[in-house]
């Protein structure tokens, strides 16, 4: 009997914490669908704000998706070979390179952005184009791809696989594309979901790197909260959630690189959560 | 079916970048169609030798590898046309059984029909036709190694290289697959180089055995030569069980702490006498050359392995098919058969 009461307390407490976290999200989403937030739901529901968001900010949504996909392509092309080399030649130098590659996680996004602006801000065409943001996103998301692929590579004996493929007559490129890459599929998938999610939600870097013509979704969101009616900002949040939640769910399902080195994946998820809190608090300001 | 290729190693040494010598200069000829087993404890250089023949390692400058007299030292592994079988199977997890076997043929761009025919032939030869659509993680260890063999042979390699192929299997499977590999190698007439640390495997499979120790060849010979005439203590100890007793030769006998053994030799010197467990016969205490006390006895079914403690610290292992039940503390006599070996005492192993 005592045990079930204990369980009830625990459940109540858990639900309370959940409510504390979820209620603001629900309030915000609801605000996006009410005619007038200050009058509350008695003012009636409408889809007007969602349509208005679409009219005002559709381009930010497309830009965000475009950058996320371009970023994904870049991180796959750069990250998979990088992870392969790091796994193939473990040593002092590769460990140093790995540290450098992971550095963007430790350095605040604002600092990276500032460095990019100081270094390349004078190249006008580049500064004004969306590729300027892309560079920032690639810098920031590349470690996640590398670590996801590295986790899978270090859990398989890919060197012996390569040797046996070589003995069967396969050249280096055949071995790489037919044996190595297909066998880190799960890592590439996990890394990809992470990269797309991070890129779509990235605020710190993007805030510094964007121009009025290259606004991404989170930047647009901050902009709408600062300058528009609260209902529009809320409807915009809803759109953001609609885009991100399926990705986050996919990340839950396929995002764990199947492997003994699960700790790495959990570690990465922790960093993502931290980044998200950080950008959330900045957006609120 | 596959014509054999002779393999020659000429002064092949291997020093790793950190300066450790894995292999002292080794020259060795392997005839076409021959099965040579490299045998030795881990770290003896046997795998390095295999990897040099495969082309996965290059010998130190000056060393050469010849296939049928043609220098292949600079030829990378993918052009050497060797079949390799690994301890860890090294099957491609992204392909099923059939695709694994066909991989070497696909890489060689063999026409589809010819490739399919040859894959079928390999699957039949290895008795794994029923498994052809299975994924690799649905196979047992023994099945995996059959697939690996089929894959290696499918490309009709000049030389088949097997790196401890049975080590990861349990005893029963190991025995069965060993018999199958033996039959396969005989049937194909392929030159095969087999690396193992298991002397029973080496005895059963090798036409010749190369016993290696610390990067050097300790002895080369047929299994019988290696077993019956080990040329030094290392080989004698590594192959099979060996009893050793110290003694002093004089007047046609070797005097030891446990008794005297007849010896048909001259001279007077300190020697070490070595003999196999099956070279000892158990008898009554007063009739044996040596006497001792039974310490333990293991009944193995067809025979009994008796551990006898003699005078001093000598422990002797005896194998007998006697049905007598040996008890701890029982006093026994031992007759040493004529096939014993002696080495002068103090000779470097």
Coordinates of C-alpha atoms in Angstrom, one line a residue:
Chain A
X1 CA 0.0 0.0 0.0
X2 CA 2.8 2.3 1.0
X3 CA 4.6 1.5 -2.2
X4 CA 1.6 2.5 -4.4
X5 CA 1.2 5.8 -2.6
X6 CA 4.9 6.4 -3.2
X7 CA 4.3 5.6 -6.8
X8 CA 1.4 8.0 -6.9
X9 CA 3.5 10.8 -5.5
X10 CA 6.2 10.1 -8.1
X11 CA 3.7 10.2 -10.9
X12 CA 2.2 13.4 -9.7
X13 CA 5.5 15.0 -9.4
X14 CA 6.6 13.8 -12.9
X15 CA 3.3 15.1 -14.4
X16 CA 3.8 18.4 -12.7
X17 CA 7.2 18.9 -14.2
X18 CA 6.0 17.8 -17.6
X19 CA 3.1 20.3 -17.3
X20 CA 5.5 23.0 -16.2
X21 CA 7.5 22.5 -19.4
X22 CA 4.7 21.8 -21.8
X23 CA 2.1 24.4 -20.8
X24 CA 4.1 27.4 -22.1
X25 CA 4.5 25.6 -25.5
X26 CA 0.8 24.9 -25.6
X27 CA 0.0 28.4 -24.6
X28 CA 2.2 29.7 -27.3
X29 CA 0.7 27.5 -29.9
X30 CA -2.8 28.3 -28.8
X31 CA -2.0 32.0 -29.0
X32 CA -1.2 31.5 -32.6
X33 CA -4.8 30.2 -33.2
X34 CA -6.8 32.8 -31.2
X35 CA -8.2 35.9 -32.7
X36 CA -6.9 38.0 -29.9
X37 CA -4.5 36.6 -27.3
X38 CA -5.3 39.3 -24.7
X39 CA -8.9 38.5 -24.7
X40 CA -8.1 34.8 -24.6
X41 CA -9.9 31.9 -26.3
X42 CA -13.3 33.7 -25.9
X43 CA -12.3 35.8 -28.8
X44 CA -12.6 32.6 -31.0
X45 CA -10.1 30.6 -33.1
X46 CA -8.7 31.4 -36.4
X47 CA -6.1 30.3 -38.9
X48 CA -5.5 33.9 -40.0
X49 CA -2.2 34.2 -38.2
X50 CA -0.8 31.0 -39.8
X51 CA -1.6 32.3 -43.2
X52 CA -0.1 35.6 -42.4
X53 CA 3.1 33.9 -41.2
X54 CA 3.2 32.1 -44.5
X55 CA 2.8 35.4 -46.4
X56 CA 5.5 37.2 -44.4
X57 CA 8.0 34.4 -43.7
X58 CA 7.6 31.6 -46.3
X59 CA 11.0 32.5 -47.7
X60 CA 12.7 32.0 -44.4
X61 CA 11.2 28.5 -44.1
X62 CA 12.5 27.6 -47.6
X63 CA 15.9 29.2 -46.9
X64 CA 16.2 27.2 -43.7
X65 CA 15.3 24.0 -45.5
X66 CA 17.7 24.8 -48.3
X67 CA 20.6 25.6 -46.0
X68 CA 19.9 22.5 -43.9
X69 CA 20.0 20.3 -47.0
X70 CA 23.1 22.0 -48.4
X71 CA 24.7 21.7 -45.0
X72 CA 23.9 18.0 -44.9
X73 CA 25.5 17.5 -48.3
X74 CA 28.6 19.3 -47.2
X75 CA 28.9 17.4 -43.9
X76 CA 28.5 14.1 -45.6
X77 CA 31.1 14.9 -48.3
X78 CA 33.6 16.3 -45.7
X79 CA 32.7 14.3 -42.6
X80 CA 32.6 10.7 -43.8
X81 CA 36.1 10.8 -45.4
X82 CA 37.4 12.7 -42.4
X83 CA 35.9 10.1 -39.9
X84 CA 37.4 7.4 -42.1
X85 CA 40.9 8.9 -42.0
X86 CA 40.6 9.5 -38.2
X87 CA 39.6 5.9 -37.6
X88 CA 42.2 4.5 -40.0
X89 CA 45.2 6.2 -38.6
X90 CA 44.8 6.6 -34.9
X91 CA 47.7 8.6 -33.4
X92 CA 48.7 11.8 -31.8
X93 CA 48.3 13.9 -34.9
X94 CA 44.8 12.6 -35.8
X95 CA 43.7 13.0 -32.2
X96 CA 44.8 16.7 -32.4
X97 CA 42.9 17.1 -35.7
X98 CA 39.9 15.6 -34.0
X99 CA 40.1 18.1 -31.2
X100 CA 40.3 20.9 -33.7
X101 CA 37.3 19.6 -35.5
X102 CA 35.3 19.5 -32.3
X103 CA 36.4 22.9 -31.2
X104 CA 33.4 24.8 -32.8
X105 CA 31.2 23.0 -30.1
X106 CA 33.1 24.6 -27.3
X107 CA 33.5 28.1 -28.8
X108 CA 30.3 30.2 -28.6
X109 CA 28.5 30.6 -31.9
X110 CA 28.8 34.3 -31.7
X111 CA 32.6 34.1 -31.6
X112 CA 32.7 31.8 -34.6
X113 CA 30.4 34.2 -36.5
X114 CA 32.5 37.2 -35.6
X115 CA 35.6 35.4 -36.7
X116 CA 33.9 34.6 -40.1
X117 CA 32.8 38.2 -40.5
X118 CA 36.2 39.6 -39.7
X119 CA 37.9 37.2 -42.1
X120 CA 35.5 37.1 -45.0
X121 CA 33.1 39.9 -44.4
X122 CA 34.9 42.1 -47.0
X123 CA 34.1 39.7 -49.8
X124 CA 30.7 41.3 -50.6
X125 CA 29.2 38.7 -52.8
X126 CA 30.0 36.0 -50.3
X127 CA 28.9 38.1 -47.3
X128 CA 25.5 38.9 -48.8
X129 CA 24.7 35.3 -50.0
X130 CA 23.2 32.5 -48.1
X131 CA 26.4 30.5 -48.5
X132 CA 27.9 32.7 -45.8
X133 CA 25.4 31.2 -43.3
X134 CA 26.0 27.8 -44.8
X135 CA 29.7 28.0 -43.9
X136 CA 28.9 28.8 -40.3
X137 CA 26.4 25.9 -40.2
X138 CA 28.9 23.4 -41.7
X139 CA 31.5 24.4 -39.2
X140 CA 29.1 23.9 -36.3
X141 CA 27.5 20.7 -37.4
X142 CA 30.5 18.8 -39.0
X143 CA 31.7 17.4 -35.6
X144 CA 28.3 15.7 -35.1
X145 CA 28.6 13.9 -38.4
X146 CA 32.2 13.0 -37.8
X147 CA 31.5 11.6 -34.4
X148 CA 28.5 9.6 -35.4
X149 CA 30.4 8.0 -38.3
X150 CA 33.5 7.5 -36.1
X151 CA 31.4 5.7 -33.5
X152 CA 30.2 3.2 -36.0
X153 CA 33.7 2.8 -37.6
X154 CA 35.3 2.1 -34.3
X155 CA 32.8 -0.5 -33.4
X156 CA 33.4 -2.5 -36.6
X157 CA 36.6 -4.1 -37.8
X158 CA 36.5 -2.2 -41.0
X159 CA 40.3 -2.6 -41.6
X160 CA 40.0 -6.4 -41.9
X161 CA 37.0 -5.9 -44.1
X162 CA 39.0 -3.6 -46.3
X163 CA 41.9 -6.1 -46.4
X164 CA 39.6 -8.9 -47.4
X165 CA 38.1 -6.7 -50.2
X166 CA 41.6 -5.8 -51.4
X167 CA 42.6 -9.5 -51.5
X168 CA 39.5 -10.0 -53.7
X169 CA 40.9 -7.4 -56.1
X170 CA 39.0 -4.3 -55.0
X171 CA 40.8 -1.0 -55.5
X172 CA 40.9 1.8 -52.9
X173 CA 37.8 3.6 -54.3
X174 CA 35.9 0.3 -54.7
X175 CA 36.7 -0.6 -51.1
X176 CA 35.7 2.9 -49.9
X177 CA 32.3 3.1 -51.7
X178 CA 31.3 -0.6 -51.7
X179 CA 32.5 -1.7 -48.2
X180 CA 33.3 1.2 -45.9
X181 CA 30.5 3.7 -46.7
X182 CA 27.7 1.1 -46.8
X183 CA 28.9 -0.3 -43.5
X184 CA 28.7 3.1 -41.8
X185 CA 25.2 3.7 -43.0
X186 CA 23.7 3.8 -39.5
X187 CA 26.2 6.4 -38.4
X188 CA 25.7 8.5 -41.5
X189 CA 21.9 8.4 -40.9
X190 CA 22.3 9.3 -37.3
X191 CA 24.7 12.1 -38.2
X192 CA 22.4 13.4 -40.9
X193 CA 19.3 13.7 -38.7
X194 CA 21.4 15.5 -36.1
X195 CA 22.9 17.9 -38.7
X196 CA 19.5 18.8 -40.3
X197 CA 17.9 19.3 -36.9
X198 CA 20.7 21.5 -35.7
X199 CA 20.9 23.5 -38.9
X200 CA 17.2 24.2 -39.0
X201 CA 17.2 25.4 -35.3
X202 CA 20.6 27.2 -35.3
X203 CA 20.2 30.8 -34.1
X204 CA 23.4 32.1 -32.5
X205 CA 25.6 32.0 -35.6
X206 CA 22.9 32.7 -38.0
X207 CA 21.8 35.8 -36.1
X208 CA 25.3 37.3 -36.7
X209 CA 25.7 36.0 -40.3
X210 CA 22.3 36.8 -41.8
X211 CA 21.4 39.8 -43.9
X212 CA 17.9 41.2 -44.2
X213 CA 17.6 39.2 -47.4
X214 CA 19.0 36.0 -45.9
X215 CA 16.8 35.3 -42.9
X216 CA 16.4 31.8 -41.7
X217 CA 13.5 30.5 -39.7
X218 CA 14.8 31.0 -36.2
X219 CA 16.1 34.5 -37.1
X220 CA 12.6 35.3 -38.6
X221 CA 11.1 34.0 -35.4
X222 CA 13.1 36.4 -33.2
X223 CA 12.3 39.2 -35.7
X224 CA 8.5 38.4 -35.5
X225 CA 8.5 38.4 -31.7
X226 CA 10.3 41.7 -31.6
X227 CA 8.3 43.5 -34.2
X228 CA 4.9 41.8 -34.9
X229 CA 1.8 40.9 -33.0
X230 CA 2.3 38.2 -30.4
X231 CA -0.2 36.0 -32.3
X232 CA 2.0 36.0 -35.4
X233 CA 5.1 35.0 -33.4
X234 CA 3.1 32.2 -31.8
X235 CA 1.7 30.9 -35.1
X236 CA 5.3 31.0 -36.4
X237 CA 6.4 28.9 -33.4
X238 CA 3.8 26.4 -34.4
X239 CA 5.2 26.2 -37.9
X240 CA 8.7 25.7 -36.5
X241 CA 7.5 22.9 -34.3
X242 CA 5.7 21.2 -37.2
X243 CA 9.0 21.2 -39.0
X244 CA 11.2 20.1 -36.1
X245 CA 9.1 17.5 -34.3
X246 CA 9.2 14.9 -37.1
X247 CA 13.0 15.3 -37.3
X248 CA 13.3 14.9 -33.5
X249 CA 11.1 11.8 -33.6
X250 CA 13.2 10.4 -36.4
X251 CA 16.3 11.1 -34.4
X252 CA 14.8 9.1 -31.5
X253 CA 14.1 6.1 -33.7
X254 CA 17.1 6.0 -36.0
X255 CA 19.5 8.4 -34.4
X256 CA 21.4 5.9 -32.2
X257 CA 24.3 4.6 -34.2
X258 CA 23.9 0.9 -33.5
X259 CA 26.9 0.3 -31.5
X260 CA 28.5 -0.4 -28.2
X261 CA 29.7 3.2 -28.1
X262 CA 26.2 4.4 -27.2
X263 CA 27.7 6.9 -24.8
X264 CA 28.9 9.1 -27.6
X265 CA 25.4 9.5 -29.0
X266 CA 24.0 10.3 -25.6
X267 CA 26.7 12.8 -25.1
X268 CA 25.9 14.5 -28.4
X269 CA 22.2 14.6 -27.5
X270 CA 23.2 16.4 -24.3
X271 CA 25.2 19.0 -26.2
X272 CA 22.2 19.6 -28.6
X273 CA 19.9 20.1 -25.7
X274 CA 22.3 22.6 -24.2
X275 CA 22.6 24.5 -27.4
X276 CA 18.9 24.6 -27.8
X277 CA 18.4 26.0 -24.4
X278 CA 21.1 28.6 -25.0
X279 CA 19.5 29.8 -28.4
X280 CA 16.1 29.6 -26.8
X281 CA 17.1 32.0 -24.0
X282 CA 18.7 34.4 -26.6
X283 CA 15.6 34.4 -28.8
X284 CA 13.6 35.3 -25.8
X285 CA 15.7 38.2 -25.1
Chain B
X1 CA 41.0 -27.3 -60.9
X2 CA 43.2 -24.4 -59.9
X3 CA 46.8 -24.7 -61.1
X4 CA 49.2 -24.2 -58.3
X5 CA 51.7 -21.4 -58.0
X6 CA 55.0 -21.7 -56.3
X7 CA 55.9 -19.0 -53.8
X8 CA 59.4 -18.0 -52.8
X9 CA 60.4 -15.7 -50.0
X10 CA 63.9 -14.3 -50.5
X11 CA 65.6 -12.6 -47.5
X12 CA 62.3 -11.2 -46.2
X13 CA 62.7 -9.4 -43.0
X14 CA 60.2 -7.1 -41.3
X15 CA 61.0 -4.3 -38.9
X16 CA 58.1 -2.2 -37.7
X17 CA 58.4 1.6 -37.6
X18 CA 58.9 1.6 -33.8
X19 CA 62.0 -0.5 -34.4
X20 CA 60.8 -3.9 -33.3
X21 CA 62.0 -6.8 -35.4
X22 CA 59.0 -8.9 -36.3
X23 CA 60.8 -11.2 -38.7
X24 CA 64.5 -12.0 -39.2
X25 CA 65.5 -12.4 -42.8
X26 CA 63.6 -15.4 -44.0
X27 CA 64.1 -17.4 -47.2
X28 CA 61.7 -20.1 -48.0
X29 CA 60.3 -22.0 -51.0
X30 CA 56.8 -23.3 -51.2
X31 CA 56.1 -25.7 -54.0
X32 CA 53.1 -25.4 -56.2
X33 CA 50.1 -27.3 -54.8
X34 CA 51.8 -27.6 -51.4
X35 CA 50.1 -26.8 -48.1
X36 CA 52.6 -25.2 -45.7
X37 CA 51.6 -24.4 -42.1
X38 CA 53.3 -21.6 -40.2
X39 CA 53.1 -22.6 -36.6
X40 CA 54.2 -20.8 -33.5
X41 CA 53.0 -18.9 -30.4
X42 CA 51.6 -15.4 -30.8
X43 CA 54.2 -12.8 -31.8
X44 CA 56.5 -15.3 -33.5
X45 CA 56.2 -13.6 -36.9
X46 CA 53.9 -16.1 -38.6
X47 CA 51.1 -13.7 -39.4
X48 CA 53.7 -11.1 -40.5
X49 CA 55.1 -13.7 -43.0
X50 CA 51.6 -14.4 -44.3
X51 CA 50.9 -10.7 -44.7
X52 CA 54.1 -10.2 -46.6
X53 CA 53.1 -13.0 -49.0
X54 CA 49.6 -11.4 -49.3
X55 CA 51.0 -8.0 -50.0
X56 CA 49.4 -6.4 -46.9
X57 CA 52.9 -5.7 -45.6
X58 CA 56.0 -5.1 -47.6
X59 CA 59.3 -6.7 -46.5
X60 CA 62.2 -4.6 -45.4
X61 CA 64.3 -3.3 -48.4
X62 CA 66.2 -6.2 -50.0
X63 CA 63.4 -8.8 -49.3
X64 CA 61.6 -10.2 -52.3
X65 CA 58.5 -12.3 -52.8
X66 CA 58.2 -14.4 -56.0
X67 CA 55.2 -16.1 -57.4
X68 CA 56.2 -18.7 -60.0
X69 CA 59.6 -17.0 -60.2
X70 CA 58.0 -13.6 -61.0
X71 CA 58.8 -10.8 -58.6
X72 CA 55.6 -9.5 -57.0
X73 CA 57.2 -7.6 -54.1
X74 CA 55.9 -4.3 -55.5
X75 CA 52.5 -5.6 -56.7
X76 CA 49.7 -4.4 -54.4
X77 CA 47.5 -7.0 -52.8
X78 CA 44.5 -6.2 -55.1
X79 CA 46.6 -7.2 -58.2
X80 CA 48.3 -10.2 -56.6
X81 CA 45.4 -12.5 -56.9
X82 CA 45.6 -14.2 -53.6
X83 CA 42.6 -15.6 -51.6
X84 CA 42.5 -14.7 -47.9
X85 CA 40.6 -16.2 -45.1
X86 CA 40.7 -14.4 -41.8
X87 CA 40.1 -15.5 -38.2
X88 CA 37.3 -12.9 -37.9
X89 CA 35.8 -14.1 -41.2
X90 CA 35.8 -10.5 -42.5
X91 CA 32.5 -11.1 -44.4
X92 CA 30.9 -7.9 -45.6
X93 CA 27.8 -7.2 -43.4
X94 CA 26.2 -5.1 -46.0
X95 CA 25.9 -8.0 -48.4
X96 CA 24.2 -11.4 -48.1
X97 CA 26.0 -14.8 -48.6
X98 CA 25.6 -14.9 -52.3
X99 CA 26.8 -11.3 -52.8
X100 CA 29.7 -11.9 -50.6
X101 CA 30.8 -14.9 -52.6
X102 CA 30.2 -12.9 -55.8
X103 CA 32.1 -9.8 -54.7
X104 CA 35.5 -10.7 -56.1
X105 CA 33.9 -11.7 -59.4
X106 CA 32.0 -8.4 -59.5
X107 CA 35.1 -6.4 -58.9
X108 CA 36.8 -8.4 -61.8
X109 CA 33.8 -7.5 -64.0
X110 CA 33.0 -11.1 -64.8
X111 CA 29.9 -11.5 -67.0
X112 CA 26.7 -12.1 -65.0
X113 CA 26.0 -15.6 -66.2
X114 CA 29.6 -16.8 -65.7
X115 CA 29.7 -15.2 -62.3
X116 CA 26.4 -16.8 -61.2
X117 CA 27.6 -20.2 -62.4
X118 CA 30.8 -19.9 -60.5
X119 CA 29.1 -18.7 -57.3
X120 CA 26.7 -21.6 -57.5
X121 CA 29.7 -24.0 -57.9
X122 CA 31.4 -22.5 -54.8
X123 CA 28.2 -22.6 -52.7
X124 CA 27.8 -26.3 -53.7
X125 CA 31.5 -27.1 -53.0
X126 CA 31.2 -25.5 -49.5
X127 CA 27.8 -27.1 -48.9
X128 CA 26.1 -23.8 -48.2
X129 CA 23.6 -23.5 -51.1
X130 CA 20.7 -23.3 -48.7
X131 CA 22.2 -20.3 -47.0
X132 CA 22.7 -18.2 -50.1
X133 CA 20.0 -15.6 -49.3
X134 CA 20.9 -15.3 -45.6
X135 CA 22.4 -12.1 -44.1
X136 CA 25.7 -12.5 -42.5
X137 CA 24.5 -11.9 -39.0
X138 CA 22.1 -14.9 -39.4
X139 CA 25.0 -17.3 -39.8
X140 CA 26.9 -19.4 -37.2
X141 CA 30.7 -19.1 -36.9
X142 CA 31.2 -22.3 -38.9
X143 CA 28.9 -21.2 -41.7
X144 CA 30.6 -17.8 -41.8
X145 CA 34.0 -19.4 -42.3
X146 CA 32.5 -21.6 -45.1
X147 CA 31.2 -18.5 -46.8
X148 CA 34.6 -16.8 -46.4
X149 CA 36.4 -19.8 -48.0
X150 CA 33.9 -19.9 -50.9
X151 CA 34.5 -16.2 -51.4
X152 CA 38.3 -16.5 -51.4
X153 CA 38.3 -19.5 -53.8
X154 CA 35.7 -18.1 -56.1
X155 CA 38.2 -15.7 -57.7
X156 CA 40.6 -18.7 -58.5
X157 CA 43.5 -17.2 -56.6
X158 CA 47.1 -18.2 -57.2
X159 CA 47.7 -18.8 -53.6
X160 CA 45.2 -19.3 -50.7
X161 CA 46.2 -17.7 -47.4
X162 CA 44.5 -18.7 -44.2
X163 CA 45.1 -16.7 -41.1
X164 CA 44.0 -18.8 -38.1
X165 CA 40.7 -19.6 -39.8
X166 CA 39.5 -22.0 -37.1
X167 CA 40.6 -20.2 -34.0
X168 CA 37.3 -18.5 -33.3
X169 CA 35.3 -21.7 -33.6
X170 CA 34.4 -24.2 -30.8
X171 CA 36.2 -27.5 -30.6
X172 CA 33.6 -29.7 -32.4
X173 CA 33.1 -27.3 -35.3
X174 CA 36.9 -26.7 -35.6
X175 CA 37.4 -30.5 -36.0
X176 CA 34.7 -30.7 -38.7
X177 CA 35.8 -27.7 -40.7
X178 CA 39.4 -28.8 -40.4
X179 CA 38.6 -32.1 -42.2
X180 CA 36.6 -30.2 -44.8
X181 CA 39.4 -27.7 -45.4
X182 CA 41.9 -30.6 -45.7
X183 CA 39.7 -32.3 -48.3
X184 CA 39.2 -29.0 -50.1
X185 CA 42.9 -28.2 -50.4
X186 CA 43.7 -31.7 -51.7
X187 CA 40.9 -31.5 -54.2
X188 CA 41.8 -28.0 -55.5
X189 CA 45.5 -28.7 -55.6
X190 CA 46.0 -25.1 -54.7
X191 CA 49.1 -23.7 -53.0
X192 CA 48.0 -22.9 -49.5
X193 CA 49.7 -21.2 -46.6
X194 CA 48.1 -21.7 -43.3
X195 CA 48.9 -19.8 -40.1
X196 CA 48.0 -21.2 -36.7
X197 CA 49.1 -21.6 -33.2
X198 CA 47.3 -24.9 -32.8
X199 CA 49.7 -27.8 -33.3
X200 CA 47.0 -30.3 -33.9
X201 CA 45.7 -28.3 -36.8
X202 CA 49.2 -28.0 -38.2
X203 CA 49.8 -31.7 -37.9
X204 CA 46.6 -32.6 -39.7
X205 CA 46.7 -30.1 -42.5
X206 CA 50.4 -29.4 -43.4
X207 CA 52.4 -31.1 -46.0
X208 CA 55.2 -29.2 -44.3
X209 CA 55.3 -27.2 -41.1
X210 CA 57.4 -24.2 -40.4
X211 CA 57.7 -23.8 -36.6
X212 CA 58.5 -20.2 -35.8
X213 CA 59.8 -18.5 -32.7
X214 CA 60.6 -14.9 -32.0
X215 CA 60.7 -14.0 -35.7
X216 CA 62.9 -16.9 -36.6
X217 CA 62.4 -20.3 -38.2
X218 CA 62.9 -22.9 -35.5
X219 CA 62.4 -25.9 -37.8
X220 CA 61.0 -26.8 -41.1
X221 CA 59.8 -30.3 -41.8
X222 CA 56.9 -32.7 -42.4
X223 CA 54.6 -33.2 -39.4
X224 CA 56.4 -36.5 -38.6
X225 CA 59.8 -35.0 -38.6
X226 CA 58.6 -32.1 -36.4
X227 CA 57.0 -34.5 -34.0
X228 CA 59.5 -37.3 -33.8
X229 CA 62.8 -35.4 -34.5
X230 CA 62.5 -31.9 -33.1
X231 CA 65.8 -30.2 -33.8
X232 CA 65.8 -28.1 -30.7
X233 CA 64.1 -27.7 -27.4
X234 CA 61.7 -25.0 -28.5
X235 CA 60.2 -27.3 -31.1
X236 CA 60.2 -30.3 -28.8
X237 CA 58.3 -28.3 -26.2
X238 CA 55.9 -26.5 -28.5
X239 CA 54.7 -29.6 -30.3
X240 CA 52.8 -32.0 -28.2
X241 CA 53.6 -32.8 -24.6
X242 CA 57.2 -33.4 -23.7
X243 CA 58.6 -34.8 -20.5
X244 CA 62.1 -33.7 -19.6
X245 CA 64.4 -35.2 -17.0
X246 CA 67.9 -34.0 -16.2
X247 CA 70.6 -36.7 -15.7
X248 CA 74.2 -37.7 -16.0
X249 CA 75.4 -40.1 -18.6
X250 CA 77.9 -42.8 -17.7
X251 CA 78.5 -46.4 -18.6
X252 CA 75.5 -46.7 -20.9
X253 CA 72.9 -45.3 -18.6
X254 CA 71.5 -42.0 -17.7
X255 CA 71.3 -41.5 -14.0
X256 CA 68.5 -39.3 -12.9
X257 CA 66.9 -38.4 -9.5
X258 CA 64.0 -40.8 -10.4
X259 CA 66.0 -43.7 -11.5
X260 CA 68.3 -44.8 -14.4
X261 CA 67.4 -45.1 -18.0
X262 CA 69.4 -47.3 -20.4
X263 CA 71.3 -45.3 -23.0
X264 CA 73.2 -46.5 -26.0
X265 CA 75.8 -43.8 -26.2
X266 CA 79.3 -43.0 -25.1
X267 CA 80.9 -40.3 -23.0
X268 CA 80.1 -38.7 -19.7
X269 CA 78.1 -35.5 -19.6
X270 CA 75.1 -33.7 -18.1
X271 CA 72.2 -34.2 -20.4
X272 CA 68.5 -33.5 -20.5
X273 CA 66.4 -36.5 -21.7
X274 CA 63.1 -35.7 -23.5
X275 CA 60.3 -38.2 -24.2
X276 CA 56.7 -38.2 -25.1
X277 CA 53.9 -39.3 -22.8
X278 CA 53.1 -42.2 -25.1
X279 CA 56.7 -43.3 -24.9
X280 CA 56.3 -44.3 -21.2
X281 CA 54.9 -47.6 -20.1
X282 CA 53.6 -48.0 -16.6
X283 CA 54.6 -51.1 -14.7
X284 CA 55.3 -52.3 -11.1
X285 CA 57.6 -50.0 -9.2
X286 CA 60.5 -52.5 -9.0
X287 CA 60.5 -53.2 -12.8
X288 CA 60.5 -49.6 -14.1
X289 CA 63.5 -47.5 -15.1
X290 CA 62.0 -44.6 -13.2
X291 CA 59.8 -44.7 -10.2
X292 CA 57.3 -42.2 -8.9
X293 CA 54.0 -41.6 -7.2
X294 CA 50.7 -40.9 -8.9
X295 CA 49.7 -37.4 -8.3
X296 CA 46.5 -37.2 -10.4
X297 CA 45.0 -39.3 -13.2
X298 CA 42.6 -38.0 -15.9
X299 CA 40.4 -40.6 -17.4
X300 CA 40.0 -39.6 -21.1
X301 CA 37.9 -42.6 -22.3
X302 CA 40.2 -44.3 -24.7
X303 CA 43.2 -43.6 -22.5
X304 CA 44.2 -42.3 -19.1
X305 CA 46.6 -39.4 -18.6
X306 CA 48.6 -40.0 -15.4
X307 CA 50.7 -37.3 -13.8
X308 CA 53.5 -38.9 -11.9
X309 CA 55.7 -37.1 -9.4
X310 CA 59.2 -38.7 -9.2
X311 CA 62.0 -38.1 -6.9
X312 CA 62.9 -34.4 -6.6
X313 CA 60.7 -32.0 -8.5
X314 CA 60.4 -34.0 -11.7
X315 CA 56.8 -34.3 -12.9
X316 CA 56.1 -36.8 -15.7
X317 CA 53.0 -37.0 -17.9
X318 CA 52.2 -40.5 -18.9
X319 CA 49.5 -41.7 -21.3
X320 CA 48.3 -45.3 -21.1
X321 CA 45.5 -47.3 -22.5
X322 CA 45.7 -49.5 -19.4
X323 CA 42.2 -49.9 -17.8
X324 CA 43.7 -49.9 -14.3
X325 CA 42.2 -47.1 -12.2
X326 CA 45.1 -45.1 -10.9
X327 CA 44.8 -43.6 -7.4
X328 CA 46.6 -40.7 -5.9
X329 CA 49.6 -41.8 -3.9
X330 CA 50.0 -45.1 -5.8
X331 CA 53.6 -46.0 -6.4
X332 CA 54.4 -46.9 -10.0
X333 CA 57.4 -47.8 -12.2
X334 CA 57.9 -46.3 -15.6
X335 CA 59.7 -47.9 -18.6
X336 CA 61.1 -45.4 -21.1
X337 CA 60.8 -46.5 -24.7
X338 CA 63.7 -46.3 -27.1
X339 CA 62.4 -43.1 -28.9
X340 CA 63.7 -40.7 -26.3
X341 CA 65.8 -37.7 -27.3
X342 CA 68.7 -36.2 -25.5
X343 CA 70.1 -32.7 -25.6
X344 CA 73.3 -31.8 -23.8
X345 CA 72.3 -30.0 -20.7
X346 CA 72.6 -26.2 -20.8
X347 CA 72.2 -26.0 -24.6
X348 CA 70.4 -22.9 -25.6
X349 CA 66.7 -23.7 -26.3

